[in-house]
XYZ file of C-alpha atoms in Angstrom:
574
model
C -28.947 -4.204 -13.048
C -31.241 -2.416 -10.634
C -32.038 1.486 -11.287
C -29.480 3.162 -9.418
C -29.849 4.999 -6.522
C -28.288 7.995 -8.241
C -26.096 9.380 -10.634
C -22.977 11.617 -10.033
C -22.265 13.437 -13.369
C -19.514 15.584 -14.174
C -21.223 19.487 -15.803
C -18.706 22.568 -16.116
C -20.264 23.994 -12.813
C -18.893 21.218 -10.803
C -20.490 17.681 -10.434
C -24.174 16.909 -9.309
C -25.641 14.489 -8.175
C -29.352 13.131 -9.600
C -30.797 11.714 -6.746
C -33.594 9.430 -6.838
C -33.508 8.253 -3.160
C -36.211 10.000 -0.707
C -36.112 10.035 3.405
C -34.198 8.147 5.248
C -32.621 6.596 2.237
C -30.844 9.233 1.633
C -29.489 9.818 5.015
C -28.240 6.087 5.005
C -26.573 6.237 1.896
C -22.576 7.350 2.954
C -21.988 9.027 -0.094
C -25.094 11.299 -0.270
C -25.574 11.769 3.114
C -23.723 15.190 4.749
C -25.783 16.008 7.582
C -26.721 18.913 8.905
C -24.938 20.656 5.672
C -28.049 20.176 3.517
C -29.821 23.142 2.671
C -33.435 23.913 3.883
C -34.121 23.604 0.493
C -32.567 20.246 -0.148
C -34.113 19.026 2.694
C -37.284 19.410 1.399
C -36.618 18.236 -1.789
C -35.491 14.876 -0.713
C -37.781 14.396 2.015
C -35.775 15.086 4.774
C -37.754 17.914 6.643
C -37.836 16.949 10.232
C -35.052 14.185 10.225
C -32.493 16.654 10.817
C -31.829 19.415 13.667
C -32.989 22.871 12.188
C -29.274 24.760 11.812
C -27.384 24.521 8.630
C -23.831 23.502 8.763
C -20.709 24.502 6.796
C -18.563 21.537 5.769
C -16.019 23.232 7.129
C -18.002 23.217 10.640
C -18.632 19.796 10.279
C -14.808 19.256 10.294
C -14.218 21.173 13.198
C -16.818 18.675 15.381
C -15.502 15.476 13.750
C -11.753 16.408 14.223
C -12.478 17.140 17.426
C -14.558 13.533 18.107
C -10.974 11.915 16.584
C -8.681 13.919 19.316
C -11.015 12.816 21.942
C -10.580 9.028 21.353
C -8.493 6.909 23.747
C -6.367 5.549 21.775
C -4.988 4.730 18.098
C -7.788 1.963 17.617
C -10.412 3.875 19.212
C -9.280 6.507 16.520
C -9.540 3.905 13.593
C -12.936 2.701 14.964
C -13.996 6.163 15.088
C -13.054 7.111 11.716
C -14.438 3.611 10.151
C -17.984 4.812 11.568
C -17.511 7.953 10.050
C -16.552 6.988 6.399
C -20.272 4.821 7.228
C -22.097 7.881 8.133
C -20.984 10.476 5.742
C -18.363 9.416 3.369
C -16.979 12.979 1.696
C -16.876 14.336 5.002
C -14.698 11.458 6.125
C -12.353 11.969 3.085
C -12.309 15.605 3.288
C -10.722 15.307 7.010
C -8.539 12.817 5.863
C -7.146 14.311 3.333
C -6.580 17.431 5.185
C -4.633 15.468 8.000
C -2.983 12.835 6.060
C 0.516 12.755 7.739
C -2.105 12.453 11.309
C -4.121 9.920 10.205
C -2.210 8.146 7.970
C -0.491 5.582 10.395
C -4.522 4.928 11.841
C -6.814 4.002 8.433
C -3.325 2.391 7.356
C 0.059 0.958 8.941
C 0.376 0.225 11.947
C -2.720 0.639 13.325
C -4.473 -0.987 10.770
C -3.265 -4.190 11.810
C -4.422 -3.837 15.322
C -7.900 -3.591 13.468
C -7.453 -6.690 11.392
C -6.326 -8.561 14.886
C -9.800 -6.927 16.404
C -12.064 -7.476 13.208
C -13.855 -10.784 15.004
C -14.745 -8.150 17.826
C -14.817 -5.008 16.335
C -17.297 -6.190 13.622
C -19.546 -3.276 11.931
C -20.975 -2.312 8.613
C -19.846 -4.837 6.060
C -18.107 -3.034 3.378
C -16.205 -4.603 -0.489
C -17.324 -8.232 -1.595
C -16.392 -11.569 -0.211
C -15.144 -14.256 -2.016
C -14.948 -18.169 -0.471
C -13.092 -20.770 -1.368
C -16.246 -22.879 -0.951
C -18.282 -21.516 -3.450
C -15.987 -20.687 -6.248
C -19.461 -20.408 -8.347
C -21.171 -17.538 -6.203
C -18.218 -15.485 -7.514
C -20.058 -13.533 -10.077
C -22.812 -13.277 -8.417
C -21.317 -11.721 -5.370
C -19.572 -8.798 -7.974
C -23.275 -8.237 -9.924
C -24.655 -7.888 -6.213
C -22.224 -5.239 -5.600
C -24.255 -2.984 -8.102
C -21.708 -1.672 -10.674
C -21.634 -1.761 -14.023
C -18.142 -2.482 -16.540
C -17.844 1.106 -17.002
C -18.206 1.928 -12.920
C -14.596 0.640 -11.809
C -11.424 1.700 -12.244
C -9.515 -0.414 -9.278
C -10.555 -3.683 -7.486
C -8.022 -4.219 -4.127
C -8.038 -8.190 -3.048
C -6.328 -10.026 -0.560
C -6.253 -13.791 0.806
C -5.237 -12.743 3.963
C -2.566 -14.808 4.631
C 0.528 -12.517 4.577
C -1.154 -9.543 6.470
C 1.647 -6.521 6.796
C 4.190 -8.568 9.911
C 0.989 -10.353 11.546
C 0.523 -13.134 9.043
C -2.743 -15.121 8.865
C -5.953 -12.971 9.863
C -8.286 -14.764 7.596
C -11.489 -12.859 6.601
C -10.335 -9.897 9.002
C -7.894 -9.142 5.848
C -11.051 -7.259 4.550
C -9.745 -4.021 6.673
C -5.928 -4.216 4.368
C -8.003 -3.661 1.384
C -10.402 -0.757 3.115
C -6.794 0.971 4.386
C -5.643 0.959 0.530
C -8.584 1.854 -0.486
C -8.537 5.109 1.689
C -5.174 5.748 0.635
C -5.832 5.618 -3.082
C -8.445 8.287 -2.519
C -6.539 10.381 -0.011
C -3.533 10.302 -2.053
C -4.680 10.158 -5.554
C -7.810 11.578 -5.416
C -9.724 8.413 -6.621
C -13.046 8.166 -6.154
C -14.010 6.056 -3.501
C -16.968 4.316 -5.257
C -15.121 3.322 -7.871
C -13.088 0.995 -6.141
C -14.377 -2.467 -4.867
C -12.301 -3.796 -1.958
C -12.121 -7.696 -1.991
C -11.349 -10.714 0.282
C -10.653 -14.115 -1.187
C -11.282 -16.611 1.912
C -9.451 -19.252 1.541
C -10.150 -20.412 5.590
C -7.025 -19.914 8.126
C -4.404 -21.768 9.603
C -4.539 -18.933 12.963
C -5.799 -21.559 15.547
C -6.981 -18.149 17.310
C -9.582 -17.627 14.495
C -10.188 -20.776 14.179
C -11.299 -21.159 18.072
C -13.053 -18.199 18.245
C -17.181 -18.103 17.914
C -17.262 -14.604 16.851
C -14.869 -14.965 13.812
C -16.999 -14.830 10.324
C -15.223 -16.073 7.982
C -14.457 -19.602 6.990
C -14.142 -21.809 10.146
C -11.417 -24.372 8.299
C -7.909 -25.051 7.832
C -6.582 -22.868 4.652
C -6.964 -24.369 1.146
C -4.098 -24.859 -1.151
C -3.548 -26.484 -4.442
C -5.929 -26.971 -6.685
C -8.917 -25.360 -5.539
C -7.420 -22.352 -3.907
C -5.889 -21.583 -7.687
C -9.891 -22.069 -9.182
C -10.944 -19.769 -6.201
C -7.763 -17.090 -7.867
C -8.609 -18.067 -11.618
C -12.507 -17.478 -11.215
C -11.336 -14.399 -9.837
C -9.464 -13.059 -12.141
C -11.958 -14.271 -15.243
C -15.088 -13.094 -13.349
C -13.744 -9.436 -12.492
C -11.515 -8.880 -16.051
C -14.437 -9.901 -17.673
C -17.025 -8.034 -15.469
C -15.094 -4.881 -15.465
C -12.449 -4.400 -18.344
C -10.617 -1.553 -16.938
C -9.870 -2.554 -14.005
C -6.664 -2.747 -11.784
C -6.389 -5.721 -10.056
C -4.292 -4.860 -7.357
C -2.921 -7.711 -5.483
C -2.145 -7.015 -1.174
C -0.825 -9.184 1.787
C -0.865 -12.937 0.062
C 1.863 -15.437 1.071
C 4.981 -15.876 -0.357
C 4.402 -19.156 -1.476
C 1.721 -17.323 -3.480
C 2.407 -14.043 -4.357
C 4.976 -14.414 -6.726
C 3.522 -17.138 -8.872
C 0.308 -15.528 -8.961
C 1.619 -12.230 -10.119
C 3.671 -13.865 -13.057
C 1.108 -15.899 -13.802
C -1.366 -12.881 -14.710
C 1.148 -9.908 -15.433
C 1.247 -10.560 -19.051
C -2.660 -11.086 -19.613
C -4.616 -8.592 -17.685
C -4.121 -5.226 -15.880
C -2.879 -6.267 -12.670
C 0.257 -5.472 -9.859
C 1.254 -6.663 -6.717
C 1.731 -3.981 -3.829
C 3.955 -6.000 -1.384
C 6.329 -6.512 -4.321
C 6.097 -3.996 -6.680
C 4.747 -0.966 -4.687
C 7.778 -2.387 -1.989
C 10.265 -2.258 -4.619
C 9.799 0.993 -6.250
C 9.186 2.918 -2.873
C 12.753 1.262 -2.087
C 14.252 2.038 -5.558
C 12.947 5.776 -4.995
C 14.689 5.880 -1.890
C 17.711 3.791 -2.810
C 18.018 6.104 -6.171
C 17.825 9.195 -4.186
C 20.365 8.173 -1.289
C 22.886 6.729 -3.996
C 22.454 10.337 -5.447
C 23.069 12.362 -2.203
C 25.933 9.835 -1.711
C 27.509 10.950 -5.047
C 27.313 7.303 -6.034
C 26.062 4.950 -8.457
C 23.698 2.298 -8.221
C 25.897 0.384 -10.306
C 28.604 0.313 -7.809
C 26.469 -0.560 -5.124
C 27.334 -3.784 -2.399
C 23.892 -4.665 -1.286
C 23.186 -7.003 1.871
C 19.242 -7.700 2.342
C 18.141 -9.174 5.348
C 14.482 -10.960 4.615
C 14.549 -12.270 1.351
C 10.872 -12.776 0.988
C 8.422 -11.409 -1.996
C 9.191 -7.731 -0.332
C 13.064 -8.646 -0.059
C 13.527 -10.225 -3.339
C 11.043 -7.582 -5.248
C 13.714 -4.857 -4.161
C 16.530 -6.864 -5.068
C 14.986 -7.156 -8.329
C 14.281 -3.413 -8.765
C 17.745 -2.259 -7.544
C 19.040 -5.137 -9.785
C 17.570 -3.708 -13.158
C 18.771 0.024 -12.564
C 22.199 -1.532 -12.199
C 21.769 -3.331 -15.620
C 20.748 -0.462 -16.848
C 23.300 1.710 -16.079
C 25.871 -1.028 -17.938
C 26.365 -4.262 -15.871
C 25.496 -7.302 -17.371
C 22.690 -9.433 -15.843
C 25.089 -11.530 -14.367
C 27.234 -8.833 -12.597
C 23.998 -6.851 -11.596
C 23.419 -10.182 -9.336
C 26.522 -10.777 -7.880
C 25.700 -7.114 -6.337
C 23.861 -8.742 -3.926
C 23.598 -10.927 -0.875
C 20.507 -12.145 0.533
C 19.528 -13.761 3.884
C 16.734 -15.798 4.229
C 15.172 -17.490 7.477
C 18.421 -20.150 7.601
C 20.656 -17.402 6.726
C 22.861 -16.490 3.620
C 21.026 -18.286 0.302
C 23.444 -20.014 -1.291
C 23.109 -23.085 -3.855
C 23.954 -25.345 -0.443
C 21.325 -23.099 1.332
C 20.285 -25.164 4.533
C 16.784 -24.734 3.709
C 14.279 -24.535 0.736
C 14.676 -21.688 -1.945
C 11.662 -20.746 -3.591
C 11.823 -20.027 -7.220
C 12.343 -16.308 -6.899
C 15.180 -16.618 -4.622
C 17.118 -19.238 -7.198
C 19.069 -16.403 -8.936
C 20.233 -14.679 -5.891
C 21.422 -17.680 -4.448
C 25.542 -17.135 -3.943
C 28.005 -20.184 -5.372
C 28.601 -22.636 -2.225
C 32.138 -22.803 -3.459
C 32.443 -18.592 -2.680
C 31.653 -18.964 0.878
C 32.783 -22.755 1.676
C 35.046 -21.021 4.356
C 32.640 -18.904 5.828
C 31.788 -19.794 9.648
C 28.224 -21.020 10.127
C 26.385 -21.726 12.976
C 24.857 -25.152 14.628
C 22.819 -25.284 12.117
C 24.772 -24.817 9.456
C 23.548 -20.714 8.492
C 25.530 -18.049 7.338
C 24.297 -15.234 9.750
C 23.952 -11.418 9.226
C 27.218 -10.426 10.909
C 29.210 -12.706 8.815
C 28.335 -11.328 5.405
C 28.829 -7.995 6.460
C 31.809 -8.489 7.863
C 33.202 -10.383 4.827
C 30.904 -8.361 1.878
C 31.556 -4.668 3.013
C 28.413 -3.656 2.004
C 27.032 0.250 0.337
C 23.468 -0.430 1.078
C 21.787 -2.444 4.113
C 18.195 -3.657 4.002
C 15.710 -4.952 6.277
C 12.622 -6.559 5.446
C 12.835 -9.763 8.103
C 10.984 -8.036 11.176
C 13.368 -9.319 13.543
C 13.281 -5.824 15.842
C 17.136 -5.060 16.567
C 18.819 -7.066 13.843
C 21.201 -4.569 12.757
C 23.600 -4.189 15.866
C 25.835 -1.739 17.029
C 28.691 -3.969 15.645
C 27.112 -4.225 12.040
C 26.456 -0.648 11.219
C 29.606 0.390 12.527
C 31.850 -1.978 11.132
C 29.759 -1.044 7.619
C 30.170 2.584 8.679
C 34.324 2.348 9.018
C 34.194 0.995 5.043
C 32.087 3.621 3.310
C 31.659 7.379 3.796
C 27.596 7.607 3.343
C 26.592 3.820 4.585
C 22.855 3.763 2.923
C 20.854 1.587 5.715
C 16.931 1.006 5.124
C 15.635 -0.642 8.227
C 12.000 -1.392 6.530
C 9.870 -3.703 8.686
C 6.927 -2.818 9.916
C 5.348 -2.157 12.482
C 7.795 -0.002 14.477
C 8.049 -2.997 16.913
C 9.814 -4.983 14.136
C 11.577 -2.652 12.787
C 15.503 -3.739 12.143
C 17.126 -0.447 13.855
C 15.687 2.651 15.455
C 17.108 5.178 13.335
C 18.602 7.654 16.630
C 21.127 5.088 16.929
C 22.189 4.851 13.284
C 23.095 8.300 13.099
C 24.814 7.911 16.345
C 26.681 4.524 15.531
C 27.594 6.203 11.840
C 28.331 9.869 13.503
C 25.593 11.468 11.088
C 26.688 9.948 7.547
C 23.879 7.479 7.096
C 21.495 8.132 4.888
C 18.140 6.406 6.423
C 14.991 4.962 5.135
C 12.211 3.150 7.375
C 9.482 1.432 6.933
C 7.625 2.784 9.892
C 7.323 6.519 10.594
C 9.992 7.898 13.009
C 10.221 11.617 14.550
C 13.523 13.655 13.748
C 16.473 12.751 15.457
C 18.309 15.755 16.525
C 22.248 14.820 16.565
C 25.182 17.304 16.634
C 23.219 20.813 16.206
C 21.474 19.175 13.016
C 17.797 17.890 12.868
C 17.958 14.880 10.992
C 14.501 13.917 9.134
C 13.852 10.380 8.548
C 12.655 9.063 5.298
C 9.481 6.684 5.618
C 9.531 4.620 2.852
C 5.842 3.831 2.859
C 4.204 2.234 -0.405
C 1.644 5.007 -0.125
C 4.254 7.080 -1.704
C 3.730 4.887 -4.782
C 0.749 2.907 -5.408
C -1.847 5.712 -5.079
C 0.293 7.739 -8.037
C 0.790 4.023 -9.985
C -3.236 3.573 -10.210
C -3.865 7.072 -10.586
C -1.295 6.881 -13.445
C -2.881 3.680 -14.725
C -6.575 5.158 -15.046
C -5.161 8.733 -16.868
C -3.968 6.695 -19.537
C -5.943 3.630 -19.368
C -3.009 1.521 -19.255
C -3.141 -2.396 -20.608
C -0.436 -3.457 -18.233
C 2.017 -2.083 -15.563
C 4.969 -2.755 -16.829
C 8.438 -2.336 -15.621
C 9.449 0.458 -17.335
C 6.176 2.162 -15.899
C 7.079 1.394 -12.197
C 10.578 2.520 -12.739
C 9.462 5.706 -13.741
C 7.165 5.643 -10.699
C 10.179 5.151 -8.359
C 12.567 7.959 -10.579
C 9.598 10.661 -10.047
C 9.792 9.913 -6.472
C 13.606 10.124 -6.248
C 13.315 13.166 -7.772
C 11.199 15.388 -4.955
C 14.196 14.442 -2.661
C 15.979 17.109 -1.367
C 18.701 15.087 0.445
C 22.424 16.092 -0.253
C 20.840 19.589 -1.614
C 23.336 22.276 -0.741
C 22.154 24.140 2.306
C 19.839 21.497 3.563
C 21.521 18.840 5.841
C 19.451 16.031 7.100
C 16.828 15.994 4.475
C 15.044 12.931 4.171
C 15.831 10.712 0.985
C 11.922 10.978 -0.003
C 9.322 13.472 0.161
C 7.423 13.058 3.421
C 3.658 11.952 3.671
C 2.360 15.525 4.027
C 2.673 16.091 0.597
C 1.154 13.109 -0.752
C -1.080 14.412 -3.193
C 1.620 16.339 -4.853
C 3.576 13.330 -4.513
C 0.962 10.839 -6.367
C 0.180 13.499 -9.092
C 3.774 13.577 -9.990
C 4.421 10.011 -9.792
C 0.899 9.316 -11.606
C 1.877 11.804 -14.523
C 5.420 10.209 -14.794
C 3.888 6.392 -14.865
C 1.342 7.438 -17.596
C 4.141 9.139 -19.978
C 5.871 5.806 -19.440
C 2.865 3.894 -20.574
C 2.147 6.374 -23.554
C 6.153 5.596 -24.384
C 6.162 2.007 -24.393
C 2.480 2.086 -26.606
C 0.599 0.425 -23.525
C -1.589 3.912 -23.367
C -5.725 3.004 -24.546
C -5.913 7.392 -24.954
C -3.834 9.907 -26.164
C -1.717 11.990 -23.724
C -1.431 15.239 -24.542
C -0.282 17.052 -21.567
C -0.430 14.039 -18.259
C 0.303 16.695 -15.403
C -2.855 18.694 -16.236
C -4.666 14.961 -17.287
C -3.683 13.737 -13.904
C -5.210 16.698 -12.055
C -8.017 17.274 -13.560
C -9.304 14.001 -12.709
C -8.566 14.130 -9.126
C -11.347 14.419 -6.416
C -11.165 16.546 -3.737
C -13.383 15.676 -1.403
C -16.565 18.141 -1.534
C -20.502 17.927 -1.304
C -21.777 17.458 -5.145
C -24.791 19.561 -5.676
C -27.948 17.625 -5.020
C -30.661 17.581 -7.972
C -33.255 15.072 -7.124
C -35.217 13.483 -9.623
């Protein structure tokens, strides 16, 4: 490997940075490079007398100008654009101001805007960032990570996507590279991971988006997607190149398709260090919030009726979460299942399900003989309004971004047979989202207890400000890898993501004496609280089930002393 650039290294003063760059070098490298805040002195040491206006700036000045370049964009792409170019520029200034406005910017370098990005990527096209992987040359794999420049020491967390199941958009090909940049901003923002320590990833496989496909300006792989056989070397080579290449690693898994995403996560789960964000990060965001809604409801989980509408990998991953806390609590597998009822694209899955059930749907799929006098429709589906009707359902969930899809009718006729109806409308973007949640509190007179996907302002009903739980994954997956590198974890296991979910649960203040319409989870502006709890609670779970590579002697001060806040290093070139 090539003599590094430099060398951040962590002294009781703080850390420093050896810099061996000179010039301009050092003014194009984003992670050195803050501007007008280097010192006369620095300036001259690295060669930079003369490439820089003569006034020394504050960081805290430099915040000031770039917040105020952000509030003078257009609009919520401009912003993302904006921000993108900054992260290229100067890359601790770009973390410092978004960790300071996190609940701001969170909804640009992430959902929802983020897919407007991914749609724009052919366009929008700047400085390349991560590695990319194709399907074509399966054997440039480990080249393309050595190229990258780190060594098996250098990464804690490796973010890859195919692409094909981007957030409600589907197929954006190459353009996926922006999902893994959003996470990766998150993890840092949230967590306090450092930024170069992560390697964002995109596995093109080609696209079946005739869009892309027709367009001259899109980069990536100008082809019909591969399947079978060699899209599983392309995942294989992977996963042997980057376990082998960097031991420690995370492999975290974003946006592939259901016909994928399941398989590939069992397939790996019990032989490397790896977890799935659309399933598992989905699931215990929706566990947190389930757990702390059944508790404000003065409820179990146990005796929970669930109806979930979308049972895809996000669908089915929260079924399966909700599913083992009921076991847990004393149900038997068997009755923990028949807790739930699941609608897929053709409706109610039963074992005469008009359509095909994937493997992970199979043990959710209700006895044809239960509902053989259940109406259907022309085509033979068990709709929404039917099972609810018939199943008088505690909990309602929404992962099929079909906007609208619980009705007036629904909620209310769940409303008139439960006193706290728990009703998670989590499809994103807003656009797709399954109810808006002003009119569940009106349709349910105030006694719903809400969680979105999307973020929603507070609905103000009856003299009482209702606050409206987003149940975003970056609630959970920045504390989970945070978590994961304290203790140098060998696997996530369940046990560690249900402790994940349980920590969350537990900085709710709904049904608190005192404080009506409190959200069922913490809100985004305290996500760095949030992670450090969640990351200290998923690394005493890993100590506990002997899946710890250190010894944990106290993980809340572990977890924070590890945590980078975004700040200049001092410069000592060499």
């Amino acid at each position: 490997m090539a003599e590094r650039p430099y060398d951040l290294v962590a002294t009781p003063e703080g850390v420093v940075a050896r810099v061996r760059l000179r010039g301009t070098s050092v003014l194009a490298s984003p992670l050195l490079n803050r501007g007008t805040a280097f010192t006369l002195a620095e300036r001259q040491a690295l060669g930079l007398t003369g490439l820089l206006p003569e006034g020394v700036s504050t960081i805290e000045g430099q915040l000031r100008r770039v917040y105020g370049q952000y509030l003078r964009q257009p609009d919520d792409l401009a912003k993302n654009v904006y921000l993108a170019s900054l992260r290229d520029r100067n890359e601790v200034l770009f973390y410092r101001l978004l960790t300071e406005h996190i609940e701001e910017m969170l909804p640009i370098v992430y959902t929802p805007t983020i897919g407007t990005a991914i749609e724009r990527y052919s366009y929008e096209f700047g400085r390349t960032r991560g590695v990319f992987l194709s399907v074509d040359h399966p054997g440039q794999v480990e080249t393309a990570f050595r190229n990258y420049g780190l060594g098996p020491e250098d990464v804690d967390l490796i973010i890859a996507t195919d692409s094909e199941g981007i957030l409600g958009i589907g197929d954006w090909g190459v353009g996926g590279i922006q999902i893994a940049m959003g996470k990766l901003a998150v993890y840092v923002a949230a967590a306090g991971l450092y930024p170069r320590r992560i390697i964002p990833v995109v596995l093109d496989a080609g696209t079946d988006n005739p869009a892309l496909l027709a367009e001259d300006m899109y980069p990536g792989n100008r082809h019909p997607r591969v399947r079978g056989e060699r899209y599983d070397e392309l995942i294989d080579t992977y996963v042997g190149v980057a376990t082998r290449l960097f031991p420690n690693a995370l492999l975290h898994w974003e946006d592939f398709g259901a016909g994928n995403a399941h398989r590939i996560l069992t397939k790996y789960a019990g032989s490397c260090l790896t977890f799935n964000d659309d399933i598992q990060g989905t699931a215990a965001v929706a566990l947190a919030a389930a757990l702390g809604a059944v508790q404000a409801a003065g409820t179990r989980m146990r005796d929970q009726r669930v109806v979930i509408h979308g049972a895809g990998t996000a669908g089915i991953g929260i079924a399966d979460a909700l599913r083992q806390v009921m076991i847990g609590e004393g149900l038997s597998p068997a009755e923990a299942t028949r807790c739930f009822y699941a609608l897929g694209s053709k409706g109610l899955l039963t074992t005469g399900y008009p359509g095909t059930l994937r493997d992970f749907q199979v043990p959710y799929a209700r006895p044809a003989a239960e509902v053989s006098g259940w109406p259907r429709d022309g085509e033979g589906r068990i709709g929404l309004a039917e099972v609810t009707a018939r199943t008088r359902p505690t909990m309602l969930i929404g992962t099929s971004t079909q906007p609208g899809a619980f009705t007036e009718e629904i909620v209310t006729d769940m409303a008139a047979h439960v006193q706290r109806p728990i009703i998670m409308p989590l499809s994103n973007p807003t656009s797709h989202s399954e109810a808006r949640p002003a009119d569940l509190i009106a349709w349910t007179e105030g006694r719903a207890l809400i969680a979105t996907g999307s973020p929603f302002e507070p609905v103000p009903y009856r003299g009482v400000s209702y606050h409206i739980a987003q149940a975003n994954n970056a609630l959970i997956f920045p504390g989970l890898g945070l978590g994961v590198m304290v203790s140098q974890a060998r696997r996530v296991s369940d046990g560690m993501l249900a402790a994940a979910a349980r920590a969350l649960a537990d900085l709710s203040e709904a049904g608190t004496p005192g404080a009506p319409g409190a959200p069922v989870l913490p809100p985004v502006t305290s996500l760095r609280a949030v992670s450090a709890a969640v990351a200290a609670a998923v690394a005493r779970a890993a100590q506990a089930e002997g899946l710890a590579g250190v010894p944990l002697d106290d993980p809340d001060r572990q977890v924070r002393q590890v945590m980078w806040l975004p700040a200049y290093p001092t410069i000592e070139p060499i």
